[in-house]
Coordinates of C-alpha atoms in Angstrom, one line a residue:
M753 CA 81.6 -64.5 -1.2
I754 CA 84.9 -64.8 -1.4
P755 CA 86.2 -65.8 -4.7
S756 CA 88.4 -68.8 -4.8
Q757 CA 92.0 -67.9 -5.1
I758 CA 94.0 -69.8 -8.1
S759 CA 97.1 -71.2 -7.7
P760 CA 100.4 -70.2 -8.9
Q761 CA 100.0 -73.8 -10.7
E762 CA 97.0 -72.6 -12.4
T763 CA 98.0 -69.9 -13.5
L764 CA 101.4 -71.1 -14.9
L765 CA 99.5 -74.4 -17.0
A766 CA 97.0 -71.3 -18.7
I767 CA 100.2 -69.6 -19.6
F768 CA 101.5 -73.0 -21.4
Q769 CA 98.5 -73.4 -22.7
K770 CA 97.9 -70.1 -24.7
T771 CA 101.7 -70.4 -26.1
S772 CA 102.1 -71.3 -29.3
D773 CA 105.3 -72.9 -28.2
L774 CA 105.9 -76.8 -27.9
V775 CA 106.1 -76.9 -23.6
C776 CA 105.9 -80.2 -22.3
I777 CA 107.4 -82.5 -18.8
A778 CA 108.6 -86.2 -19.9
D779 CA 110.0 -88.5 -17.2
L780 CA 113.7 -88.8 -17.6
D781 CA 113.5 -92.7 -18.0
Y782 CA 111.5 -93.8 -20.5
Q783 CA 111.3 -89.9 -22.2
Q784 CA 107.2 -90.1 -21.9
F785 CA 105.0 -86.9 -22.0
Q786 CA 103.6 -86.4 -18.6
Y787 CA 102.2 -82.8 -19.3
L788 CA 101.9 -81.8 -23.6
N789 CA 100.6 -77.8 -24.0
A790 CA 98.1 -77.0 -27.0
G791 CA 100.8 -75.3 -28.9
G792 CA 103.1 -78.3 -28.7
R793 CA 99.9 -81.1 -29.7
Q794 CA 99.7 -78.3 -33.0
M795 CA 103.2 -78.9 -33.9
L796 CA 103.5 -83.1 -33.6
G797 CA 100.2 -83.2 -34.9
I798 CA 97.8 -84.4 -31.7
D799 CA 94.4 -84.0 -31.7
P800 CA 93.3 -81.8 -28.7
E801 CA 91.7 -84.6 -26.7
E802 CA 93.9 -87.4 -27.2
P803 CA 95.9 -88.3 -24.1
V804 CA 99.7 -88.0 -24.0
A805 CA 100.4 -89.8 -21.3
G806 CA 102.7 -92.7 -21.9
M807 CA 103.3 -91.0 -25.2
K808 CA 106.9 -91.4 -25.8
L809 CA 109.1 -88.5 -27.6
A810 CA 110.9 -90.8 -29.6
P811 CA 108.5 -90.6 -32.4
F812 CA 108.4 -87.4 -33.1
L813 CA 111.9 -86.4 -33.3
P814 CA 114.5 -86.6 -36.3
A815 CA 117.3 -88.9 -36.1
W816 CA 119.3 -86.4 -36.3
A817 CA 117.3 -84.6 -33.5
M818 CA 117.3 -87.9 -31.8
E819 CA 120.9 -88.0 -31.7
R820 CA 121.8 -84.8 -30.6
I821 CA 119.3 -84.8 -27.5
Q822 CA 121.0 -88.3 -26.0
S823 CA 124.4 -87.4 -26.6
E824 CA 124.9 -83.9 -26.1
A825 CA 121.3 -82.3 -24.5
I826 CA 120.5 -84.5 -21.5
P827 CA 123.6 -84.7 -20.3
T828 CA 124.2 -80.9 -20.2
A829 CA 121.3 -80.2 -18.6
L830 CA 122.2 -83.3 -15.9
R831 CA 125.2 -81.6 -15.5
D832 CA 124.2 -77.7 -16.0
N833 CA 120.7 -77.9 -15.1
E834 CA 119.8 -76.9 -18.7
W835 CA 120.7 -77.0 -22.4
V836 CA 119.6 -74.5 -25.0
G837 CA 119.9 -75.3 -29.0
E838 CA 118.4 -76.4 -32.1
T839 CA 116.7 -79.1 -32.4
A840 CA 113.8 -80.1 -34.8
F841 CA 110.2 -82.3 -34.1
T842 CA 108.4 -84.3 -37.0
S843 CA 104.1 -84.5 -36.9
R844 CA 102.1 -86.8 -37.5
N845 CA 101.6 -86.3 -40.7
G846 CA 105.5 -85.7 -41.9
V847 CA 106.0 -82.2 -41.7
T848 CA 109.4 -81.1 -39.8
T849 CA 109.2 -78.6 -37.6
V850 CA 112.8 -77.3 -37.2
V851 CA 113.1 -75.3 -33.3
S852 CA 115.2 -73.1 -30.6
Q853 CA 114.4 -75.6 -27.8
S854 CA 115.6 -75.5 -24.2
I855 CA 115.7 -78.5 -21.8
T856 CA 115.5 -78.4 -18.3
A857 CA 116.7 -81.1 -15.8
H858 CA 113.7 -81.2 -12.2
R859 CA 115.1 -83.3 -9.1
S860 CA 112.3 -84.9 -7.4
Q861 CA 113.6 -87.0 -4.1
G862 CA 117.2 -85.8 -4.6
E863 CA 117.2 -87.6 -8.1
W864 CA 117.2 -86.5 -11.6
N865 CA 114.0 -88.1 -12.8
V866 CA 111.8 -85.0 -15.2
L867 CA 112.8 -83.0 -18.0
S868 CA 111.0 -79.8 -18.8
S869 CA 111.2 -78.0 -22.4
I870 CA 110.1 -75.3 -24.1
A871 CA 110.4 -75.0 -27.8
R872 CA 109.9 -72.1 -30.8
D873 CA 109.0 -73.1 -34.3
I874 CA 112.1 -71.2 -35.6
T875 CA 111.3 -72.3 -39.0
E876 CA 111.3 -68.8 -40.6
S877 CA 113.6 -67.7 -39.3
K878 CA 116.3 -70.5 -40.5
N879 CA 115.0 -69.8 -44.0
A880 CA 115.3 -66.1 -43.8
Q881 CA 118.8 -67.1 -42.6
E882 CA 119.5 -69.7 -45.6
A883 CA 118.0 -67.0 -47.8
L884 CA 120.1 -64.4 -46.6
R885 CA 123.3 -66.9 -46.8
R886 CA 122.1 -68.2 -50.4
S887 CA 121.9 -64.2 -51.1
E888 CA 125.6 -63.3 -50.1
E889 CA 127.1 -66.0 -51.6
M890 CA 125.3 -65.7 -54.5
F891 CA 126.9 -62.0 -54.0
R892 CA 130.0 -63.4 -53.2
I893 CA 130.3 -65.9 -56.3
I894 CA 129.0 -62.9 -58.5
T895 CA 130.9 -60.4 -57.4
E896 CA 134.4 -62.7 -57.3
N897 CA 133.7 -64.1 -60.6
A898 CA 132.7 -60.9 -62.3
S899 CA 134.7 -59.3 -65.0
E900 CA 133.1 -55.8 -64.5
L901 CA 134.6 -53.8 -61.6
I902 CA 131.7 -53.7 -58.8
A903 CA 131.9 -50.9 -55.9
L904 CA 129.7 -50.0 -53.5
I905 CA 129.9 -46.5 -52.0
D906 CA 128.9 -44.3 -49.1
S907 CA 127.1 -40.9 -49.2
S908 CA 130.2 -39.1 -49.0
G909 CA 132.2 -41.3 -52.0
K910 CA 134.1 -43.6 -49.8
R911 CA 134.5 -47.3 -51.3
L912 CA 132.6 -49.7 -48.7
Y913 CA 133.7 -52.8 -50.9
N914 CA 135.7 -53.6 -54.3
S915 CA 135.2 -56.2 -56.0
P916 CA 139.0 -58.4 -56.7
S917 CA 138.1 -57.9 -60.8
Y918 CA 139.8 -54.4 -60.1
H919 CA 143.2 -56.1 -59.4
T920 CA 142.7 -57.8 -62.8
V921 CA 141.7 -54.7 -64.8
L922 CA 143.5 -51.7 -62.7
G923 CA 146.3 -53.7 -60.4
Y924 CA 145.0 -52.5 -57.5
S925 CA 143.5 -55.0 -54.5
P926 CA 140.9 -55.1 -53.0
E927 CA 142.6 -54.0 -49.8
E928 CA 144.2 -51.2 -51.4
L929 CA 141.1 -49.6 -52.5
Q930 CA 139.2 -50.0 -49.5
G931 CA 138.2 -47.0 -47.8
T932 CA 139.3 -44.7 -50.6
V933 CA 137.5 -42.3 -51.9
S934 CA 136.3 -43.0 -55.3
L935 CA 137.8 -40.0 -57.3
D936 CA 140.9 -40.9 -56.3
Q937 CA 141.8 -43.1 -58.7
T938 CA 139.4 -40.7 -61.6
H939 CA 141.1 -38.4 -64.2
P940 CA 140.8 -34.8 -63.3
E941 CA 139.3 -34.1 -66.1
D942 CA 136.2 -36.9 -65.9
R943 CA 135.3 -36.2 -62.0
G944 CA 132.5 -33.7 -63.1
K945 CA 130.6 -36.1 -64.6
I946 CA 130.9 -38.6 -62.2
I947 CA 129.6 -35.8 -59.6
A948 CA 127.0 -34.8 -62.2
A949 CA 126.1 -38.8 -62.5
A950 CA 126.3 -39.5 -58.5
A951 CA 123.7 -36.7 -58.1
E952 CA 121.1 -37.6 -60.1
A953 CA 121.6 -41.0 -59.2
K954 CA 120.3 -39.9 -55.7
R955 CA 118.1 -37.5 -56.9
T956 CA 115.7 -39.6 -59.3
G957 CA 117.0 -43.1 -57.8
F958 CA 118.5 -43.9 -61.5
G959 CA 121.6 -43.7 -62.9
K960 CA 123.1 -43.4 -66.2
S961 CA 125.5 -44.7 -68.1
I962 CA 128.4 -43.0 -68.3
E963 CA 132.7 -43.2 -69.8
Y964 CA 135.1 -41.9 -67.8
R965 CA 138.9 -42.6 -67.3
M966 CA 140.4 -44.7 -64.3
R967 CA 143.9 -44.6 -63.6
H968 CA 145.5 -48.2 -63.6
K969 CA 148.5 -49.1 -60.4
D970 CA 151.2 -48.6 -63.2
G971 CA 150.1 -45.1 -64.0
S972 CA 148.4 -45.7 -67.3
W973 CA 144.4 -44.7 -67.4
R974 CA 142.0 -46.9 -68.8
V975 CA 138.4 -46.2 -70.1
L976 CA 135.6 -47.5 -67.6
E977 CA 132.2 -47.8 -68.9
S978 CA 129.9 -47.5 -65.7
H979 CA 126.4 -47.4 -64.7
A980 CA 125.1 -46.9 -60.7
G981 CA 122.2 -48.3 -59.1
V982 CA 120.9 -47.0 -55.0
I983 CA 120.5 -49.1 -52.3
R984 CA 117.6 -47.6 -49.7
N985 CA 117.6 -48.7 -46.4
E986 CA 114.1 -49.4 -44.3
R987 CA 112.8 -46.2 -44.5
G988 CA 113.6 -45.3 -47.9
E989 CA 116.7 -43.4 -47.6
I990 CA 119.2 -44.1 -50.3
E991 CA 122.3 -45.3 -48.1
N992 CA 124.8 -46.4 -50.6
I993 CA 124.9 -46.3 -54.4
L994 CA 126.4 -49.6 -56.7
I995 CA 128.8 -49.0 -59.1
V996 CA 129.4 -51.8 -62.4
A997 CA 131.8 -50.7 -64.4
R998 CA 133.5 -52.7 -67.5
D999 CA 136.8 -52.1 -68.7
V1000 CA 136.4 -50.6 -73.1
T1001 CA 139.6 -49.1 -73.5
E1002 CA 139.9 -52.1 -76.1
R1003 CA 136.4 -50.8 -77.1
K1004 CA 137.5 -47.2 -77.5
E1005 CA 141.2 -47.9 -78.9
A1006 CA 139.3 -49.9 -81.8
E1007 CA 136.5 -47.6 -82.2
T1008 CA 139.8 -44.4 -82.7
R1009 CA 141.6 -47.1 -85.1
K1010 CA 138.5 -47.4 -87.1
Q1011 CA 138.0 -43.7 -87.3
L1012 CA 141.5 -43.4 -88.3
M1013 CA 140.9 -46.6 -91.2
E1014 CA 137.9 -45.0 -92.4
V1015 CA 139.8 -40.9 -93.1
Q1016 CA 142.5 -42.8 -94.5
L1017 CA 140.5 -45.1 -96.9
R1018 CA 138.8 -41.4 -97.7
H1019 CA 142.0 -40.1 -98.2
A1020 CA 143.1 -43.1 -100.4
Q1021 CA 139.7 -42.7 -102.5
K1022 CA 140.1 -39.3 -102.8
M1023 CA 143.6 -39.2 -103.9
E1024 CA 142.8 -42.0 -106.5
S1025 CA 139.8 -40.0 -108.0
I1026 CA 142.5 -37.4 -108.2
G1027 CA 144.4 -39.9 -109.4
Q1028 CA 142.2 -40.2 -112.5
L1029 CA 141.1 -37.1 -112.7
A1030 CA 144.5 -35.3 -112.8
A1031 CA 145.1 -36.3 -116.3
G1032 CA 141.5 -35.3 -117.7
I1033 CA 141.5 -31.9 -116.0
A1034 CA 144.8 -31.7 -117.4
H1035 CA 143.6 -32.6 -121.0
E1036 CA 140.5 -30.0 -120.2
I1037 CA 142.6 -27.2 -119.6
N1038 CA 145.5 -28.1 -122.0
T1039 CA 142.8 -27.6 -124.9
P1040 CA 141.8 -23.7 -124.4
I1041 CA 146.0 -22.9 -123.2
Q1042 CA 146.8 -24.5 -127.0
Y1043 CA 144.8 -21.9 -129.0
I1044 CA 144.8 -19.3 -126.3
G1045 CA 149.2 -19.9 -127.1
D1046 CA 148.3 -20.1 -131.0
N1047 CA 146.4 -17.0 -131.5
T1048 CA 148.6 -15.2 -128.6
R1049 CA 151.6 -16.2 -130.8
F1050 CA 149.6 -14.8 -134.0
L1051 CA 148.4 -11.4 -132.3
S1052 CA 152.6 -11.6 -132.1
D1053 CA 153.4 -11.6 -135.6
A1054 CA 150.6 -9.8 -136.2
F1055 CA 151.4 -6.8 -134.1
T1056 CA 154.8 -6.6 -135.7
D1057 CA 153.4 -6.8 -139.2
L1058 CA 150.9 -3.4 -138.2
S1059 CA 154.1 -2.0 -136.5
E1060 CA 155.8 -1.8 -139.9
V1061 CA 152.6 0.0 -141.2
V1062 CA 151.9 1.9 -138.9
R1063 CA 156.0 3.3 -139.2
K1064 CA 155.8 4.1 -142.5
F1065 CA 152.6 5.3 -142.0
R1066 CA 154.4 8.2 -139.8
A1067 CA 156.7 8.6 -142.3
L1068 CA 153.8 9.6 -145.1
H1069 CA 152.1 11.8 -141.7
D1070 CA 155.7 13.8 -141.9
A1071 CA 156.5 13.9 -145.3
A1072 CA 152.9 15.4 -146.4
A1073 CA 153.3 17.9 -143.4
N1074 CA 156.6 19.1 -144.9
N1075 CA 155.1 18.8 -148.5
T1076 CA 157.8 16.2 -149.2
V1077 CA 155.8 13.3 -150.4
T1078 CA 157.9 10.7 -153.0
P1079 CA 156.3 8.3 -155.4
D1080 CA 159.1 6.0 -153.5
L1081 CA 157.2 6.5 -149.9
L1082 CA 153.6 5.2 -151.9
R1083 CA 155.7 2.3 -152.8
E1084 CA 157.1 1.2 -150.1
I1085 CA 153.5 1.8 -148.0
E1086 CA 151.7 -0.2 -150.3
D1087 CA 154.6 -2.7 -150.5
S1088 CA 154.1 -2.7 -145.8
I1089 CA 150.1 -3.2 -146.7
V1090 CA 150.7 -6.0 -149.2
K1091 CA 153.0 -7.8 -146.9
A1092 CA 150.8 -7.4 -143.6
D1093 CA 148.4 -8.5 -145.5
L1094 CA 145.9 -6.2 -143.7
D1095 CA 142.4 -7.6 -145.2
F1096 CA 143.3 -10.6 -143.8
L1097 CA 144.3 -9.5 -140.4
Q1098 CA 141.3 -7.3 -139.9
D1099 CA 139.4 -10.4 -140.4
E1100 CA 141.5 -12.7 -138.2
I1101 CA 142.3 -11.4 -135.1
P1102 CA 139.0 -10.2 -134.1
K1103 CA 138.4 -14.4 -134.3
A1104 CA 142.4 -14.4 -132.8
I1105 CA 141.2 -12.4 -129.7
E1106 CA 137.8 -14.0 -129.1
Q1107 CA 138.8 -17.3 -129.1
S1108 CA 141.3 -16.8 -127.0
L1109 CA 139.3 -14.7 -124.3
E1110 CA 136.3 -17.8 -124.8
G1111 CA 139.3 -19.8 -124.0
V1112 CA 140.0 -17.8 -120.6
D1113 CA 136.7 -18.3 -119.6
R1114 CA 137.1 -21.7 -120.2
V1115 CA 140.3 -21.8 -118.1
A1116 CA 138.5 -20.1 -115.2
K1117 CA 135.5 -22.3 -115.4
I1118 CA 137.5 -25.4 -115.3
V1119 CA 139.5 -24.2 -112.4
G1120 CA 136.4 -22.8 -110.5
A1121 CA 135.1 -25.9 -110.6
M1122 CA 138.0 -27.7 -109.4
K1123 CA 138.0 -24.9 -106.5
E1124 CA 133.9 -25.8 -105.3
F1125 CA 134.9 -29.4 -106.0
S1126 CA 138.0 -29.4 -104.1
H1127 CA 136.0 -27.8 -100.9
P1128 CA 137.9 -27.7 -97.8
G1129 CA 136.9 -30.8 -95.4
T1130 CA 134.8 -29.2 -92.1
E1131 CA 133.0 -31.3 -89.7
H1132 CA 130.1 -28.4 -89.6
H1133 CA 127.4 -28.5 -92.2
S1134 CA 126.6 -26.0 -94.5
S1135 CA 124.4 -24.2 -96.7
V1136 CA 124.8 -25.1 -100.5
D1137 CA 123.6 -24.7 -103.7
L1138 CA 123.3 -28.4 -104.7
N1139 CA 122.6 -27.8 -108.2
R1140 CA 125.8 -25.7 -108.4
A1141 CA 127.8 -28.1 -106.7
I1142 CA 127.0 -30.7 -109.1
E1143 CA 127.3 -28.4 -111.8
S1144 CA 130.9 -28.0 -110.7
T1145 CA 131.3 -31.7 -109.9
L1146 CA 130.3 -32.8 -113.6
T1147 CA 132.2 -29.9 -115.0
V1148 CA 135.3 -31.8 -113.2
A1149 CA 134.6 -35.0 -114.1
R1150 CA 133.7 -34.0 -117.7
N1151 CA 136.7 -36.1 -119.0
E1152 CA 135.1 -39.3 -117.4
W1153 CA 132.5 -38.9 -119.2
K1154 CA 132.6 -36.5 -122.7
Y1155 CA 134.4 -39.5 -124.6
I1156 CA 131.2 -42.5 -123.9
A1157 CA 128.2 -40.4 -123.3
D1158 CA 126.1 -38.0 -123.9
L1159 CA 125.2 -35.5 -120.6
V1160 CA 121.8 -34.5 -119.9
T1161 CA 120.9 -32.6 -116.6
D1162 CA 117.9 -31.1 -114.8
Y1163 CA 117.9 -29.0 -112.2
D1164 CA 115.3 -28.1 -109.9
S1165 CA 115.3 -24.3 -110.0
T1166 CA 113.0 -24.5 -106.6
L1167 CA 115.4 -26.3 -104.7
P1168 CA 116.5 -24.3 -101.5
L1169 CA 119.8 -24.4 -100.0
V1170 CA 121.0 -27.6 -98.3
P1171 CA 122.6 -27.8 -95.4
C1172 CA 125.8 -30.5 -95.7
L1173 CA 129.5 -30.6 -95.9
P1174 CA 130.2 -29.5 -99.3
G1175 CA 133.4 -31.6 -100.1
E1176 CA 132.4 -35.1 -99.1
L1177 CA 129.3 -34.6 -101.1
N1178 CA 131.0 -33.3 -104.3
Q1179 CA 132.9 -36.8 -103.7
V1180 CA 129.7 -38.6 -103.4
V1181 CA 128.4 -37.3 -106.8
L1182 CA 131.6 -38.0 -108.5
N1183 CA 131.8 -41.2 -107.3
L1184 CA 128.0 -41.9 -108.8
I1185 CA 129.5 -40.1 -112.4
V1186 CA 132.6 -42.2 -112.1
N1187 CA 130.9 -45.4 -111.8
A1188 CA 127.8 -43.9 -114.5
A1189 CA 130.9 -43.5 -117.1
H1190 CA 132.5 -46.8 -116.1
A1191 CA 129.2 -49.1 -116.8
I1192 CA 128.4 -47.1 -120.0
A1193 CA 132.2 -48.2 -121.4
D1194 CA 132.2 -51.2 -120.2
R1195 CA 128.8 -52.3 -121.6
N1196 CA 129.6 -50.5 -125.5
G1197 CA 133.3 -50.8 -125.3
K1198 CA 135.7 -48.8 -126.8
D1199 CA 133.2 -48.0 -130.0
P1200 CA 133.3 -44.5 -130.1
S1201 CA 130.1 -44.6 -132.4
R1202 CA 128.1 -46.2 -129.5
R1203 CA 127.5 -43.4 -127.2
G1204 CA 125.4 -43.4 -123.8
V1205 CA 123.6 -41.6 -121.6
I1206 CA 124.1 -39.9 -118.2
R1207 CA 121.5 -38.1 -116.3
V1208 CA 121.9 -35.9 -113.7
S1209 CA 118.5 -34.1 -111.4
S1210 CA 117.8 -32.6 -108.3
H1211 CA 114.1 -32.5 -107.1
N1212 CA 112.7 -30.8 -104.6
L1213 CA 110.6 -33.2 -102.5
G1214 CA 109.8 -30.8 -99.3
E1215 CA 111.2 -32.3 -96.6
W1216 CA 114.0 -33.8 -98.7
A1217 CA 116.9 -32.9 -101.2
E1218 CA 116.8 -35.8 -104.1
V1219 CA 119.4 -36.3 -106.4
R1220 CA 119.0 -39.1 -109.4
I1221 CA 122.2 -40.2 -111.3
Q1222 CA 121.2 -42.7 -113.9
D1223 CA 123.4 -44.2 -116.7
T1224 CA 122.9 -46.9 -119.3
G1225 CA 125.2 -49.1 -118.7
G1226 CA 124.7 -52.5 -118.3
G1227 CA 123.1 -52.8 -115.0
I1228 CA 123.7 -54.3 -111.6
P1229 CA 123.2 -58.1 -111.3
P1230 CA 120.1 -59.0 -108.8
E1231 CA 122.4 -61.5 -107.0
I1232 CA 125.5 -58.8 -105.8
G1233 CA 122.9 -55.8 -105.2
S1234 CA 122.7 -56.6 -101.4
R1235 CA 126.5 -56.0 -101.6
I1236 CA 126.6 -53.4 -103.4
F1237 CA 127.4 -50.8 -100.3
E1238 CA 130.3 -53.0 -98.6
P1239 CA 133.5 -51.1 -98.3
F1240 CA 136.1 -53.2 -100.5
F1241 CA 133.6 -54.7 -102.8
T1242 CA 134.0 -54.0 -106.3
T1243 CA 133.5 -55.9 -109.7
K1244 CA 135.8 -53.8 -111.7
E1245 CA 139.6 -55.2 -112.5
V1246 CA 142.6 -54.4 -109.9
G1247 CA 143.9 -51.1 -110.5
R1248 CA 140.4 -49.1 -111.6
G1249 CA 138.8 -49.4 -108.1
T1250 CA 139.0 -49.6 -104.4
G1251 CA 135.6 -51.0 -103.5
Q1252 CA 135.7 -48.3 -101.0
G1253 CA 133.5 -45.7 -103.5
L1254 CA 130.2 -46.5 -103.1
A1255 CA 131.2 -47.4 -98.9
I1256 CA 132.0 -44.3 -98.9
A1257 CA 129.0 -42.6 -100.4
H1258 CA 127.0 -44.3 -98.3
S1259 CA 128.3 -43.7 -95.2
T1260 CA 127.9 -39.9 -96.5
I1261 CA 124.7 -39.2 -97.1
V1262 CA 123.3 -41.6 -94.0
D1263 CA 125.7 -41.6 -91.6
K1264 CA 126.8 -37.9 -91.9
H1265 CA 123.9 -36.4 -93.9
K1266 CA 121.1 -38.3 -92.3
G1267 CA 119.8 -38.8 -95.8
T1268 CA 119.2 -42.1 -97.7
I1269 CA 120.5 -43.6 -100.8
H1270 CA 119.6 -46.4 -103.0
F1271 CA 119.4 -47.5 -106.5
E1272 CA 117.5 -48.8 -109.3
S1273 CA 118.7 -50.9 -112.1
E1274 CA 117.7 -53.0 -114.7
P1275 CA 120.3 -55.8 -116.1
G1276 CA 120.9 -54.9 -119.7
K1277 CA 119.4 -51.4 -119.5
G1278 CA 121.4 -49.6 -116.8
T1279 CA 120.9 -47.5 -113.1
T1280 CA 120.0 -45.4 -111.4
F1281 CA 121.7 -43.9 -107.5
I1282 CA 119.5 -41.9 -105.9
F1283 CA 120.1 -40.6 -102.5
R1284 CA 118.4 -37.9 -100.3
L1285 CA 119.4 -35.2 -97.7
P1286 CA 117.3 -33.4 -95.4
I1287 CA 117.0 -29.7 -96.2
H1288 CA 116.3 -28.7 -92.6
P1289 CA 119.1 -29.8 -90.4
P1290 CA 118.8 -32.8 -88.6
P1291 CA 118.5 -32.3 -84.7
R1292 CA 121.7 -32.3 -82.6
S1293 CA 121.0 -35.7 -80.9
Q1294 CA 121.0 -36.9 -84.3
E1295 CA 123.7 -35.0 -85.7
G1296 CA 126.2 -35.3 -83.1
K1297 CA 127.6 -32.0 -83.0
P1298 CA 125.8 -28.6 -83.9
D1299 CA 125.9 -26.8 -86.8

């Protein structure tokens, strides 16, 4: 039995029924459906079994789509046989579907009277296009209004995009930078770090923040801080690098000014300390120098008297050798002995020599302490005998406390050498000793009979070296305790302090030595300042520079 053949019309209808696109045929005059495939029924919300003959197309068209079909699509199809464009359908349940639609006009018996149409749902494509448009618009708005410099470069370092902020920050228009190599405007000394950062970004997919200098159009240099990110293609390969940079020139200049100001303030504070100590040191040295001078003058006079006695005894020696000793010569010797007062000289000359040697030792100790105290500043830590450094500072500052307080020291002999900046540490101890002396003086007034006590002790705490400086002054009022380490804060009268001593002490101990400093105080009884230094050198990442 030979199977019946399927007609081309039946084949075409079968294809129409299988496609998800809307396929329909309508008459030109009334625009009523003559045919609607399954995909069209689903798009319009029409039941598969519901008859569509006589059902008009208009109720399923949004107003704008109806207007376009009537005014543009049908006239074009009648003129050119076909129209293709974008319209939409609204289903019975109110869902609007944006479609790409083609409308074709057909003749019957020589007249245009039938329209066929195929419409494809492009909602997802439109949504994707809209999302892309919004994304591009958002990127444009961000890049055009951001103060940061935004650049897109390819794998060779060539600039593909430059934000308008380049003109604001560096004087270049985006067009002037387009297609240039990103390193062209970079300072030669900084190119290596940029190349290394780009290589790391390509290797790891993450860029780290770096600082570098970039040339302004006027020839000056600006400091930029930038971060890089990578852009990958659909295969996951890195195609471009996105660079976002900000101008930190003013911040770097401010940091430099701040550092310079800190150096100047430290210098001023040291000069203030030197001014306060100068008279006291001069007095400390003057006292032993004075009795050294007095004893030296006494020894000079004694030497003259003894020389005369020696001269007489030499004459007696010569006379005795020649057997010509006379009573007059003996009387002259006796008179010279009485005049020189040999018994007195025998008692006093050893004392004068001993006092002079003690004075020389005292001056040597003061000079040695001054030398250790004024240790030249250095950026590198060195191992220091903390007990000896404290003792030297106490010696230098002796005139600050000796008239108002007794000094009690207790040094831990097990304390090892401590890595520190000697000159700056001496300054910290000096500041705390002077503050302690001032606190006692403020409490006791000028009454010499009311002496306070300053106790200085060191302790080995294993990982830390601790120093305590305690006074019997009036203590620190609780309401100002939180401000003690603030720069320029002081309760002393004008001319007696700059308010920098404790601020510098805090900066030196905490920032430069990675230690701690705090105080314990009881109003009316006194204050103890306690600072700790790590006995082992801090790691390089904390210290900033290796020792």
